[in-house]
Amino acid sequence: MIIFMFILGAIFGSFYLVIGTRMPLKENVFTGRSRCDNCKNELRWYELIPIISFILQMGKCRNCKKKISVEHLLIEIVTGLLFAVGYMYYGKTLEFLIYLILISVSIIIFVSDFKYMIILDSTWIIGSILILLIKFIAYGTGSFFQSIISGIGLFSVMYLIKIIGDKIFKKESLGGGDIKLSFLIGSIVGFRLGLISLVFASFLALPYALTQVYLNKKNELPYGPFLIAATVIIFVFLEKFTNLLVFFTLS
């Protein structure tokens, strides 16, 4: 099962990369055959096998010999590992299913936000619907409505932060995608842990932000990848973060 989950993750990782790179450009990812980005040659089935095709072709297009971005290999391997490790950690549980949804959203956001500074609406909407359906079916209406309220609450906080930030910096301080993504985060980990994820994400983003400002003089940086990464960490170590929250509350 672990090997199967790795293979499944690699396959989905390849698909998530296509979604993250093509949908922001308004390209249809569900019709037409895959093509080389350089020569536009249609790829055969054996050129689309995750990881193996990249290695056998030595990272080059079979037709034009142009180098294929190593991100294809990395995304496939990382997604495969995350799927496999998640199965080892959770087993056949509902938490594992929620974890897979969260990882899937994460990979797409990492690709689209780093490449184009865009978080696709379809990503967080589909993710939210699936999470809410699972909670409704598995845990009942109480958990379902609590998740919706938590999502709306975190969305409201992020929107408030944007309003204050825009007035302070006299320009857009947060992207709309980051604000919308907060609904998904709140629905998964709850309102209070969602607030922690906002702060945690800022610490995760700080080294990258300082490096980019120093090297490239960039003032606009993607926040979504760090926001969703913080959420994944909190979800995986949910009990520890919950205990930490209780400790500070009692203190």
Rosetta silent file (secondary structure, phi, psi, omega in degrees, C-alpha in Angstrom):
SEQUENCE: MIIFMFILGAIFGSFYLVIGTRMPLKENVFTGRSRCDNCKNELRWYELIPIISFILQMGKCRNCKKKISVEHLLIEIVTGLLFAVGYMYYGKTLEFLIYLILISVSIIIFVSDFKYMIILDSTWIIGSILILLIKFIAYGTGSFFQSIISGIGLFSVMYLIKIIGDKIFKKESLGGGDIKLSFLIGSIVGFRLGLISLVFASFLALPYALTQVYLNKKNELPYGPFLIAATVIIFVFLEKFTNLLVFFTLS
SCORE:     score description
SCORE:     0.000 S_00000001
   1 L     0.000  -36.518  179.549    0.000    0.000    0.000 S_00000001
   2 H   -64.697  -43.573  177.770    2.850    2.382    0.754 S_00000001
   3 H   -64.172  -41.918  178.811    4.363    1.758   -2.685 S_00000001
   4 H   -61.008  -43.402 -179.433    0.924    2.133   -4.267 S_00000001
   5 H   -65.758  -35.076  176.703    0.361    5.454   -2.471 S_00000001
   6 H   -64.673  -46.029  179.654    3.761    6.714   -3.684 S_00000001
   7 H   -63.276  -44.016  178.967    2.909    5.819   -7.286 S_00000001
   8 H   -61.519  -42.360  178.565   -0.549    7.362   -6.939 S_00000001
   9 H   -63.043  -40.421  178.873    0.977   10.518   -5.453 S_00000001
  10 H   -63.693  -40.658  178.340    3.484   10.790   -8.296 S_00000001
  11 H   -63.936  -48.583  179.239    0.672   10.491  -10.862 S_00000001
  12 H   -65.154  -36.473  178.529   -1.442   13.112   -9.122 S_00000001
  13 H   -59.693  -41.102  176.849    1.616   15.320   -8.642 S_00000001
  14 H   -61.411  -41.332  179.535    2.161   15.361  -12.395 S_00000001
  15 H   -69.569  -39.306  178.989   -1.475   16.350  -12.891 S_00000001
  16 H   -63.966  -35.205  177.240   -1.332   19.026  -10.196 S_00000001
  17 H   -63.667  -40.352  177.649    1.688   20.553  -11.919 S_00000001
  18 H   -63.050  -44.509  179.286   -0.319   20.787  -15.144 S_00000001
  19 H   -61.732  -47.848 -176.389   -3.201   22.457  -13.296 S_00000001
  20 H   -66.832  -26.613 -178.058   -0.913   24.909  -11.505 S_00000001
  21 H   -96.319  -27.767 -173.572    0.963   25.936  -14.648 S_00000001
  22 H  -102.230  -37.677 -177.497   -1.800   25.947  -17.273 S_00000001
  23 H   -63.847  -36.963  175.438   -5.044   26.976  -15.592 S_00000001
  24 H   -61.335  -22.876  178.561   -3.711   30.422  -14.555 S_00000001
  25 H   -93.337    9.858  178.592   -3.038   30.955  -18.288 S_00000001
  26 L    66.019   26.845  176.880   -6.659   29.987  -19.079 S_00000001
  27 L   -92.328  143.098  179.607   -5.567   26.785  -20.814 S_00000001
  28 L   -79.851  123.433 -177.141   -7.817   23.734  -20.705 S_00000001
  29 L   -96.428   -3.873 -174.970   -6.118   20.917  -18.817 S_00000001
  30 L  -105.334  -10.305  178.198   -8.804   18.283  -19.465 S_00000001
  31 L  -123.566  153.497  179.599   -8.851   18.268  -23.269 S_00000001
  32 L    82.006  158.323 -178.719   -6.114   17.761  -25.792 S_00000001
  33 L   -89.713  155.329  178.679   -2.888   15.842  -25.443 S_00000001
  34 L   -67.494  144.401 -178.861    0.139   16.973  -23.482 S_00000001
  35 E  -130.407  159.241  172.507    2.790   18.787  -25.501 S_00000001
  36 L   -68.952  133.172 -179.488    6.386   19.853  -25.102 S_00000001
  37 L   -64.787  -23.482 -176.856    6.446   23.470  -23.893 S_00000001
  38 L   -91.449  -59.643 -174.855    9.259   24.241  -26.335 S_00000001
  39 L   -95.743   -6.173  178.534    8.574   22.438  -29.660 S_00000001
  40 L    65.726   15.517  178.451    4.850   21.769  -29.055 S_00000001
  41 L   -71.609  133.495  179.336    5.310   18.144  -30.096 S_00000001
  42 E   -66.838  135.040 -176.103    2.549   15.875  -28.740 S_00000001
  43 L   -87.427  138.856  176.172    3.895   13.519  -26.092 S_00000001
  44 L   -78.284  166.323 -176.911    3.431    9.771  -26.351 S_00000001
  45 H   -59.685  -36.307 -177.476    2.087    7.762  -23.409 S_00000001
  46 H   -76.530   -6.514  174.283    5.559    6.478  -22.494 S_00000001
  47 H   -93.222   -0.502 -176.030    6.788   10.066  -22.207 S_00000001
  48 L  -113.268    7.850  178.893    4.197   10.792  -19.544 S_00000001
  49 L   -73.524  118.361 -177.333    5.105    8.139  -16.980 S_00000001
  50 L   -53.584  138.558  176.653    5.861   10.067  -13.766 S_00000001
  51 L    67.500  -55.627 -174.617    9.525   10.071  -12.662 S_00000001
  52 H   -62.060  -45.829 -178.594   10.530    7.180  -14.970 S_00000001
  53 H   -61.833  -41.218 -179.921   10.057    9.124  -18.231 S_00000001
  54 H   -62.192  -43.814 -178.383   12.116   12.044  -16.930 S_00000001
  55 H   -67.964  -46.854 -178.317   14.976    9.760  -15.899 S_00000001
  56 H   -64.104  -33.884  179.229   14.970    7.663  -19.103 S_00000001
  57 L   -88.734    4.981  178.199   14.915   10.794  -21.272 S_00000001
  58 L    54.808   36.604  175.076   17.679   12.315  -19.116 S_00000001
  59 L    70.820   23.825 -178.823   15.529   15.358  -18.461 S_00000001
  60 E  -130.138  152.772  174.959   15.185   16.294  -22.140 S_00000001
  61 L   -66.868  134.902 -178.778   12.389   16.362  -24.696 S_00000001
  62 L   -63.819  -29.672 -175.035   12.626   13.302  -26.958 S_00000001
  63 L   -88.945  -55.582 -174.064   11.905   15.430  -30.040 S_00000001
  64 L   -99.673   -6.527  178.799   13.730   18.765  -29.664 S_00000001
  65 L    66.285   12.521  176.998   16.239   17.737  -26.957 S_00000001
  66 L   -72.210  141.613 -179.790   15.356   20.850  -24.964 S_00000001
  67 E   -65.449  135.995  175.643   15.865   20.435  -21.220 S_00000001
  68 L   -89.957  136.902 -179.160   12.690   19.757  -19.233 S_00000001
  69 L   -56.669  134.832 -178.659   12.369   21.744  -16.024 S_00000001
  70 L   -66.714  -12.750  178.530   13.478   19.695  -13.032 S_00000001
  71 H   -61.006  -28.676  177.467   10.330   20.892  -11.238 S_00000001
  72 H   -60.505  -48.464 -179.518    8.455   18.082  -13.031 S_00000001
  73 H   -66.225  -44.481 -177.001   10.620   15.468  -11.331 S_00000001
  74 H   -63.950  -45.068 -179.539   10.619   17.224   -7.957 S_00000001
  75 H   -62.428  -42.281 -179.211    6.842   17.710   -7.817 S_00000001
  76 H   -65.153  -43.330 -179.630    6.212   14.076   -8.724 S_00000001
  77 H   -67.653  -47.711 -177.731    8.677   12.753   -6.136 S_00000001
  78 H   -61.836  -45.036  179.704    7.555   15.110   -3.356 S_00000001
  79 H   -64.247  -40.675  177.027    3.849   14.411   -3.931 S_00000001
  80 H   -60.655  -44.337  179.273    4.530   10.677   -4.022 S_00000001
  81 H   -65.107  -41.231 -179.838    6.455   10.857   -0.758 S_00000001
  82 H   -64.731  -39.458  176.939    3.772   12.975    0.916 S_00000001
  83 H   -64.203  -45.776 -177.101    1.061   10.496   -0.094 S_00000001
  84 H   -66.884  -45.848  179.982    3.132    7.531    1.122 S_00000001
  85 H   -64.944  -37.872  177.926    4.192    9.134    4.406 S_00000001
  86 H   -61.502  -39.941  178.378    0.620   10.265    5.026 S_00000001
  87 H   -66.986  -39.837  178.215   -0.612    6.685    4.666 S_00000001
  88 H   -63.106  -34.430 -175.543    2.090    5.455    7.056 S_00000001
  89 H   -80.900  -42.867 -174.132    1.062    8.117    9.577 S_00000001
  90 H  -102.422  -29.798 -173.561   -2.747    7.910    9.339 S_00000001
  91 L    70.208 -159.730 -177.914   -3.551    4.549    7.775 S_00000001
  92 L   -84.846   77.081 -177.973   -7.022    4.009    6.332 S_00000001
  93 L  -130.064  166.588  175.733   -8.772    6.800    8.227 S_00000001
  94 H   -66.667  -31.601  177.714  -10.869    9.859    7.441 S_00000001
  95 H   -61.590  -35.435  177.843   -7.979   12.000    8.650 S_00000001
  96 H   -66.087  -38.458  177.836   -5.884   10.507    5.853 S_00000001
  97 H   -64.527  -43.516  176.538   -8.527   11.491    3.311 S_00000001
  98 H   -63.436  -40.485  177.358   -8.572   15.063    4.641 S_00000001
  99 H   -59.039  -43.781 -179.782   -4.772   15.034    4.586 S_00000001
 100 H   -63.136  -40.327  177.549   -4.751   13.999    0.912 S_00000001
 101 H   -63.147  -43.791 -179.337   -7.124   16.843    0.031 S_00000001
 102 H   -64.119  -42.708  178.378   -4.940   19.296    1.931 S_00000001
 103 H   -64.637  -41.530 -179.877   -1.765   18.041    0.242 S_00000001
 104 H   -61.281  -46.607  176.849   -3.410   18.215   -3.180 S_00000001
 105 H   -61.103  -40.453 -177.642   -4.471   21.825   -2.613 S_00000001
 106 H   -61.040  -47.292 -177.074   -0.997   22.610   -1.292 S_00000001
 107 H   -61.699  -45.617 -179.532    0.854   21.326   -4.360 S_00000001
 108 H   -62.903  -42.451 -179.784   -1.346   23.261   -6.785 S_00000001
 109 H   -66.037  -41.533  177.729   -1.024   26.462   -4.737 S_00000001
 110 H   -56.502  -44.838 -177.907    2.751   26.106   -4.482 S_00000001
 111 H   -68.578  -52.955 -173.547    2.996   25.856   -8.272 S_00000001
 112 H   -70.214  -38.147 -176.373    0.515   28.576   -9.273 S_00000001
 113 H   -75.190  -39.189  177.975    1.401   31.123   -6.578 S_00000001
 114 H   -69.770  -35.891 -177.645    5.168   30.862   -7.006 S_00000001
 115 H   -79.620  -44.922 -169.928    4.899   30.968  -10.800 S_00000001
 116 H  -125.433    1.335 -175.798    2.157   33.523  -11.358 S_00000001
 117 L    58.494   39.968 -178.645    1.232   34.967   -7.927 S_00000001
 118 L  -131.096  133.504  169.496   -2.211   33.415   -8.429 S_00000001
 119 L  -109.878  115.463 -175.790   -4.280   31.125   -6.210 S_00000001
 120 L   -65.704  131.619  177.871   -6.919   29.451   -8.337 S_00000001
 121 H   -59.916  -39.220 -178.036  -10.462   29.837   -6.983 S_00000001
 122 H   -60.204  -29.678 -177.659  -11.301   26.312   -8.120 S_00000001
 123 H   -66.291  -54.971 -176.985   -8.554   24.943   -5.854 S_00000001
 124 H   -74.680  -28.802  179.173   -9.810   26.260   -2.521 S_00000001
 125 H   -67.667  -50.116  179.488  -13.495   25.928   -3.497 S_00000001
 126 H   -63.249  -42.250  178.033  -13.240   22.236   -4.423 S_00000001
 127 H   -59.667  -44.403 -179.764  -11.035   21.601   -1.395 S_00000001
 128 H   -63.933  -44.241 -179.911  -13.548   23.306    0.922 S_00000001
 129 H   -60.684  -45.294 -179.492  -16.520   21.419   -0.537 S_00000001
 130 H   -64.006  -43.522  179.530  -14.785   18.053   -0.133 S_00000001
 131 H   -62.591  -45.801 -179.122  -13.697   18.814    3.444 S_00000001
 132 H   -65.257  -37.360  177.188  -17.185   19.975    4.445 S_00000001
 133 H   -63.612  -43.453  179.190  -18.795   16.911    2.850 S_00000001
 134 H   -61.719  -44.556 -178.567  -16.470   14.597    4.778 S_00000001
 135 H   -67.606  -35.480  179.157  -17.213   16.369    8.052 S_00000001
 136 H   -67.786  -45.750 -177.665  -20.947   16.324    7.374 S_00000001
 137 H   -71.000  -42.189 -173.211  -21.041   12.615    6.507 S_00000001
 138 H   -85.619  -37.787 -171.394  -18.567   11.453    9.169 S_00000001
 139 H  -116.465   -5.767  175.191  -19.173   13.803   12.077 S_00000001
 140 L    94.453 -178.933 -174.833  -22.669   15.186   11.532 S_00000001
 141 H   -68.357  -29.806 -179.497  -24.242   18.613   11.182 S_00000001
 142 H   -60.684  -50.705  178.903  -22.583   20.018   14.312 S_00000001
 143 H   -65.156  -37.094 -179.424  -19.064   19.613   12.918 S_00000001
 144 H   -60.370  -52.038 -177.852  -20.266   20.720    9.480 S_00000001
 145 H   -71.544  -32.725  176.679  -21.654   24.064   10.649 S_00000001
 146 H   -63.678  -38.754  178.861  -18.791   24.624   13.068 S_00000001
 147 H   -65.930  -40.895  178.580  -16.352   24.231   10.171 S_00000001
 148 H   -63.885  -44.827  179.779  -18.308   26.741    8.074 S_00000001
 149 H   -63.300  -41.709  178.487  -18.390   29.258   10.942 S_00000001
 150 H   -63.120  -41.505  178.499  -14.655   28.791   11.559 S_00000001
 151 H   -63.028  -44.732  179.195  -13.957   29.309    7.851 S_00000001
 152 H   -64.914  -40.224  179.759  -16.051   32.472    7.713 S_00000001
 153 H   -62.090  -45.886 -179.365  -14.431   33.743   10.921 S_00000001
 154 H   -69.164  -37.175  175.310  -10.878   33.272    9.625 S_00000001
 155 H   -58.544  -43.227 -178.959  -11.855   34.759    6.264 S_00000001
 156 H   -64.618  -40.350  178.371  -13.172   37.844    8.100 S_00000001
 157 H   -63.393  -45.250 -179.765   -9.944   38.205   10.091 S_00000001
 158 H   -63.818  -38.424  179.260   -7.836   37.996    6.941 S_00000001
 159 H   -66.492  -37.843  177.064  -10.051   40.534    5.194 S_00000001
 160 H   -64.803  -41.752  177.332   -9.697   42.883    8.161 S_00000001
 161 H   -60.395  -40.711  178.814   -5.919   42.465    8.051 S_00000001
 162 H   -62.230  -45.916 -178.891   -6.000   43.365    4.357 S_00000001
 163 H   -59.806  -46.203  179.790   -8.040   46.532    4.994 S_00000001
 164 H   -65.736  -43.940 -179.958   -5.652   47.674    7.733 S_00000001
 165 H   -62.994  -40.447  178.761   -2.581   46.714    5.691 S_00000001
 166 H   -61.709  -39.252 -179.106   -3.822   48.539    2.594 S_00000001
 167 H   -71.749  -36.930 -178.845   -4.303   51.737    4.600 S_00000001
 168 H   -71.119  -46.979 -174.322   -0.899   51.476    6.293 S_00000001
 169 H   -92.567   -5.429  178.427    1.133   50.639    3.173 S_00000001
 170 L    61.568   26.219  175.794   -1.055   52.620    0.725 S_00000001
 171 L  -161.576  176.056 -177.608   -1.222   49.614   -1.613 S_00000001
 172 L   -65.548  122.278 -177.523   -2.535   46.057   -1.743 S_00000001
 173 L   -98.052  -27.198  178.139   -1.100   44.201    1.235 S_00000001
 174 L  -136.216  140.620  177.798   -2.792   40.815    0.734 S_00000001
 175 L   -78.231  155.040  179.159   -3.997   39.085   -2.401 S_00000001
 176 H   -61.632  -33.034  179.816   -7.603   38.012   -2.752 S_00000001
 177 H   -64.342  -38.534  178.259   -6.516   34.404   -3.122 S_00000001
 178 H   -63.444  -40.760 -179.530   -4.845   34.413    0.295 S_00000001
 179 H   -66.252  -45.052  179.749   -8.013   35.756    1.900 S_00000001
 180 H   -65.125  -37.567 -179.970  -10.235   33.177    0.192 S_00000001
 181 H   -61.003  -30.123 -178.598   -7.805   30.390    1.104 S_00000001
 182 H   -61.709  -27.177  176.183   -8.288   31.261    4.779 S_00000001
 183 H   -62.716  -45.228  178.258  -11.854   29.889    4.571 S_00000001
 184 H   -61.659  -42.924 -178.772  -10.482   26.455    3.684 S_00000001
 185 H   -62.431  -45.718  178.870   -7.911   26.678    6.473 S_00000001
 186 H   -62.454  -37.862 -178.937  -10.527   27.610    9.067 S_00000001
 187 H   -70.570  -22.843 -179.223  -12.807   24.775    7.950 S_00000001
 188 H   -88.525  -53.270 -172.978   -9.988   22.234    8.366 S_00000001
 189 H  -105.082   -4.100 -179.406   -8.209   23.199   11.612 S_00000001
 190 L    92.924  169.364 -174.062  -10.764   25.510   13.202 S_00000001
 191 H   -68.370  -49.902 -174.613  -10.731   29.219   13.958 S_00000001
 192 H   -67.197  -45.082  176.672   -8.172   29.374   16.775 S_00000001
 193 H   -69.267  -26.984  174.631   -5.650   27.065   15.154 S_00000001
 194 H   -63.543  -39.721  176.470   -6.334   28.924   11.913 S_00000001
 195 H   -62.528  -39.588  177.469   -5.137   32.114   13.610 S_00000001
 196 H   -63.418  -38.324  180.000   -1.989   30.288   14.666 S_00000001
 197 H   -63.397  -34.033  177.821   -1.449   29.190   11.059 S_00000001
 198 H   -63.274  -44.246  179.668   -1.520   32.845    9.944 S_00000001
 199 H   -70.257  -44.859 -179.446    1.241   33.730   12.393 S_00000001
 200 H   -59.554  -40.650  179.838    3.175   30.513   11.739 S_00000001
 201 H   -61.709  -36.763  179.577    3.048   31.156    7.985 S_00000001
 202 H   -63.824  -39.311  177.829    4.641   34.575    8.480 S_00000001
 203 H   -68.833  -37.952  177.439    7.595   32.976   10.269 S_00000001
 204 H   -65.364  -35.763 -176.266    7.936   30.353    7.526 S_00000001
 205 H   -80.411  -20.926 -172.593    7.875   33.062    4.852 S_00000001
 206 H   -57.079  -49.914  179.413   10.328   35.404    6.572 S_00000001
 207 H   -59.105  -42.961  179.251   13.632   33.767    5.413 S_00000001
 208 H   -64.145  -43.132 -178.488   12.363   33.540    1.828 S_00000001
 209 H   -62.941  -45.019 -179.928   11.064   37.100    1.891 S_00000001
 210 H   -63.722  -40.403  179.243   14.346   38.535    3.213 S_00000001
 211 H   -64.593  -44.865 -178.438   16.339   36.582    0.621 S_00000001
 212 H   -67.218  -39.503  178.414   14.125   37.709   -2.264 S_00000001
 213 H   -65.233  -39.598 -178.787   14.139   41.344   -1.188 S_00000001
 214 H   -70.279  -42.205 -175.447   17.930   41.269   -0.858 S_00000001
 215 H   -83.809  -42.599 -171.987   18.606   39.491   -4.155 S_00000001
 216 H  -115.179   -2.513 -178.404   15.824   40.716   -6.419 S_00000001
 217 L    57.972   34.908  179.926   14.474   43.797   -4.651 S_00000001
 218 L   -82.324  138.675  176.391   10.995   42.261   -4.789 S_00000001
 219 L  -105.818  -19.826  178.881    8.232   43.856   -2.788 S_00000001
 220 L  -109.738  123.813 -176.777    5.470   41.396   -3.710 S_00000001
 221 L  -130.226  148.413  178.306    5.881   37.836   -2.532 S_00000001
 222 L   -70.977  127.692 -179.962    3.600   34.769   -2.596 S_00000001
 223 L  -103.058  -26.391 -177.394    2.032   34.167    0.817 S_00000001
 224 H   -54.793  -47.207 -179.320   -0.299   31.308   -0.133 S_00000001
 225 H   -58.698  -39.343 -179.316    2.370   28.564   -0.231 S_00000001
 226 H   -74.941  -32.846  177.921    3.567   29.397    3.273 S_00000001
 227 H   -65.238  -44.999 -179.020   -0.001   29.740    4.545 S_00000001
 228 H   -74.620  -32.100  176.894   -0.980   26.304    3.286 S_00000001
 229 H   -65.151  -41.777  177.133    2.351   24.782    4.421 S_00000001
 230 H   -61.559  -38.911  179.559    1.724   26.075    7.955 S_00000001
 231 H   -65.840  -41.157  178.201   -1.755   24.531    7.825 S_00000001
 232 H   -61.134  -45.224 -179.547   -0.374   21.144    6.754 S_00000001
 233 H   -62.114  -44.594  179.718    2.109   21.170    9.649 S_00000001
 234 H   -64.450  -40.390 -179.870   -0.605   22.137   12.148 S_00000001
 235 H   -65.401  -42.985 -178.998   -2.967   19.456   10.802 S_00000001
 236 H   -64.979  -40.298  179.832   -0.315   16.723   10.970 S_00000001
 237 L  -107.254   44.218 -173.167    0.635   17.685   14.529 S_00000001
 238 H   -58.014  -43.572 -177.531   -2.904   18.693   15.460 S_00000001
 239 H   -63.635  -41.708 -178.960   -2.832   17.225   18.964 S_00000001
 240 H   -66.408  -42.981  179.567    0.416   18.980   19.875 S_00000001
 241 H   -68.557  -35.460  177.330   -0.796   22.358   18.604 S_00000001
 242 H   -64.974  -43.879  177.483   -4.149   21.866   20.358 S_00000001
 243 H   -62.465  -38.368  178.392   -2.383   21.091   23.648 S_00000001
 244 H   -64.585  -40.461  178.857   -0.191   24.154   23.155 S_00000001
 245 H   -64.272  -43.389  177.868   -3.278   26.269   22.582 S_00000001
 246 H   -62.799  -40.506 -179.655   -4.919   24.896   25.733 S_00000001
 247 H   -60.339  -48.144 -179.680   -1.739   25.552   27.732 S_00000001
 248 H   -69.110  -32.073  178.015   -1.611   29.211   26.746 S_00000001
 249 H   -66.297  -43.713  179.623   -5.349   29.571   27.282 S_00000001
 250 H   -70.587  -30.188 -179.994   -5.107   28.206   30.829 S_00000001
 251 L   -70.040    0.000    0.000   -2.029   30.295   31.522 S_00000001
